[in-house]
Amino acid sequence: MADNPKPGTDKAGVLNPNVVWARGLVLLNGNLHLIAVIAAVFVLLPSAALQFTVPNEPLPEGAWSALLDPQASEEAMREAATALATAMGPAFRASLVATLIAHIGYAAIVALIGPARPTVGAALTQGAAIILPLSVAMLFSVTGIYIVLAAMQLV
């Protein structure tokens, strides 16, 4: 692989998924303990804390049906939306924080297995620095997937 013009390409310079996969496995196997620790701290722990600390509020009776009913009045829809936002607000905010922490951990893992090999602290700093563009990119990808599924009438 040292003769390759770019990482992930074959000797002719063409992107080769097999080469990319093999390189990914080498990076994963070479850094497995470090990746496991960072993933546990930045993905598993926030998710577990979210499950055990955020109260599971019951949703108001009939709120979803009021929002989805095309014949419902504007006032009924507004009340239903307010009731749902009140019930789901704490869980949404906690999920947002847990997701941002997971994105920082994900970016730190990518930085740590890259060629620069920064320290864990430097990788976390880099992860925090790119949290906004990473979150926007993930939001766009999820939105794109939803649009494609909606177009295929799977949602």
Coordinates of C-alpha atoms in Angstrom, one line a residue:
M1 CA 0.0 0.0 0.0
A2 CA 3.0 2.3 0.2
D3 CA 3.1 2.6 -3.6
N4 CA -0.4 3.9 -3.7
P5 CA -0.8 7.6 -4.8
K6 CA -3.6 8.2 -2.3
P7 CA -4.9 6.3 0.7
G8 CA -7.9 4.2 -0.2
T9 CA -6.9 3.8 -3.8
D10 CA -5.4 1.0 -5.7
K11 CA -2.1 1.2 -7.7
A12 CA -3.9 2.9 -10.6
G13 CA -5.1 5.6 -8.3
V14 CA -8.8 4.5 -8.4
L15 CA -10.8 4.5 -5.2
N16 CA -11.1 0.9 -4.1
P17 CA -13.6 0.0 -1.3
N18 CA -11.6 -3.1 -0.5
V19 CA -8.5 -1.1 0.2
V20 CA -10.5 1.4 2.3
W21 CA -12.1 -1.4 4.3
A22 CA -8.7 -3.1 4.9
R23 CA -7.2 0.2 6.0
G24 CA -10.1 0.8 8.4
L25 CA -9.7 -2.6 9.9
V26 CA -6.0 -2.0 10.4
L27 CA -6.7 1.3 12.1
L28 CA -9.4 -0.2 14.3
N29 CA -7.4 -3.2 15.4
G30 CA -4.4 -1.0 16.1
N31 CA -6.3 1.4 18.3
L32 CA -9.1 -0.8 19.7
H33 CA -8.5 -0.2 23.4
L34 CA -8.3 3.6 22.9
I35 CA -11.4 3.6 20.7
A36 CA -13.3 1.5 23.2
V37 CA -12.5 3.8 26.1
I38 CA -13.4 7.0 24.3
A39 CA -16.6 5.4 22.8
A40 CA -17.6 4.3 26.3
V41 CA -17.0 7.7 27.9
F42 CA -18.5 9.8 25.1
V43 CA -21.3 7.6 23.7
L44 CA -22.2 4.9 26.2
L45 CA -22.1 6.9 29.4
P46 CA -24.2 9.9 28.1
S47 CA -26.8 7.5 26.7
A48 CA -27.0 5.5 29.9
A49 CA -27.3 8.7 32.0
L50 CA -30.0 9.9 29.7
Q51 CA -32.0 6.6 30.1
F52 CA -31.6 6.6 33.9
T53 CA -32.0 10.3 34.8
V54 CA -34.5 11.8 32.4
P55 CA -38.1 11.2 33.6
N56 CA -40.3 9.4 31.2
E57 CA -43.3 11.7 31.1
P58 CA -46.5 10.3 29.7
L59 CA -47.7 12.1 26.6
P60 CA -50.9 14.0 26.9
E61 CA -54.0 12.0 25.7
G62 CA -55.0 12.9 22.2
A63 CA -52.2 15.4 21.5
W64 CA -50.9 13.5 18.5
S65 CA -54.3 13.0 17.0
A66 CA -55.1 16.7 17.4
L67 CA -51.9 17.6 15.5
L68 CA -52.5 15.1 12.8
D69 CA -56.2 15.9 12.3
P70 CA -56.7 18.1 9.3
Q71 CA -60.1 19.2 10.6
A72 CA -58.7 20.4 14.0
S73 CA -58.9 24.0 14.8
E74 CA -55.8 26.1 15.0
E75 CA -56.3 26.6 18.7
A76 CA -56.6 22.8 19.3
M77 CA -53.4 22.3 17.3
R78 CA -51.6 25.0 19.2
E79 CA -52.6 23.5 22.6
A80 CA -51.6 20.0 21.5
A81 CA -48.2 21.3 20.3
T82 CA -47.7 23.1 23.6
A83 CA -48.6 20.0 25.6
L84 CA -46.3 17.8 23.6
A85 CA -43.4 20.3 23.9
T86 CA -43.9 20.5 27.6
A87 CA -44.0 16.7 28.0
M88 CA -41.0 16.0 25.7
G89 CA -38.9 19.1 26.4
P90 CA -36.6 17.7 29.1
A91 CA -36.0 14.5 27.2
F92 CA -35.3 16.5 24.0
R93 CA -32.8 18.8 25.7
A94 CA -31.0 15.9 27.4
S95 CA -30.9 14.0 24.1
L96 CA -29.4 17.0 22.4
V97 CA -26.6 17.3 25.0
A98 CA -25.9 13.6 24.8
T99 CA -25.7 13.8 21.0
L100 CA -23.3 16.7 21.1
I101 CA -21.1 14.8 23.5
A102 CA -21.2 11.7 21.3
H103 CA -20.2 13.9 18.3
I104 CA -17.2 15.2 20.1
G105 CA -16.2 11.7 21.0
Y106 CA -16.7 10.5 17.4
A107 CA -14.6 13.4 16.1
A108 CA -11.9 12.7 18.7
I109 CA -11.8 9.0 17.6
V110 CA -11.3 10.0 14.0
A111 CA -8.5 12.4 14.9
L112 CA -6.8 9.8 17.1
I113 CA -6.6 7.1 14.4
G114 CA -5.6 9.6 11.7
P115 CA -2.0 10.1 10.6
A116 CA -1.3 13.1 12.9
R117 CA -1.7 11.0 16.1
P118 CA -2.5 13.8 18.5
T119 CA -2.8 13.3 22.3
V120 CA -6.2 12.5 23.6
G121 CA -6.6 16.0 25.0
A122 CA -5.7 17.6 21.6
A123 CA -8.1 15.2 19.8
L124 CA -10.9 16.2 22.2
T125 CA -10.1 19.8 21.5
Q126 CA -10.3 19.2 17.8
G127 CA -13.6 17.3 18.3
A128 CA -15.1 20.2 20.2
A129 CA -13.8 22.7 17.6
I130 CA -15.6 20.9 14.7
I131 CA -18.8 20.1 16.6
L132 CA -20.9 22.7 14.7
P133 CA -20.0 21.6 11.2
L134 CA -20.2 17.9 12.1
S135 CA -23.7 18.3 13.7
V136 CA -24.9 20.3 10.7
A137 CA -23.6 17.6 8.3
M138 CA -25.3 14.9 10.3
L139 CA -28.5 16.9 10.4
F140 CA -28.4 17.2 6.6
S141 CA -27.7 13.5 6.1
V142 CA -30.6 12.5 8.4
T143 CA -32.9 15.0 6.7
G144 CA -31.8 13.7 3.3
I145 CA -32.4 10.1 4.3
Y146 CA -35.9 11.1 5.6
I147 CA -36.7 12.9 2.3
V148 CA -35.6 9.8 0.3
L149 CA -37.7 7.5 2.4
A150 CA -40.7 9.8 2.2
A151 CA -40.3 9.9 -1.5
M152 CA -40.3 6.1 -1.5
Q153 CA -43.3 6.2 0.8
L154 CA -41.6 4.2 3.5
V155 CA -42.1 6.7 6.2

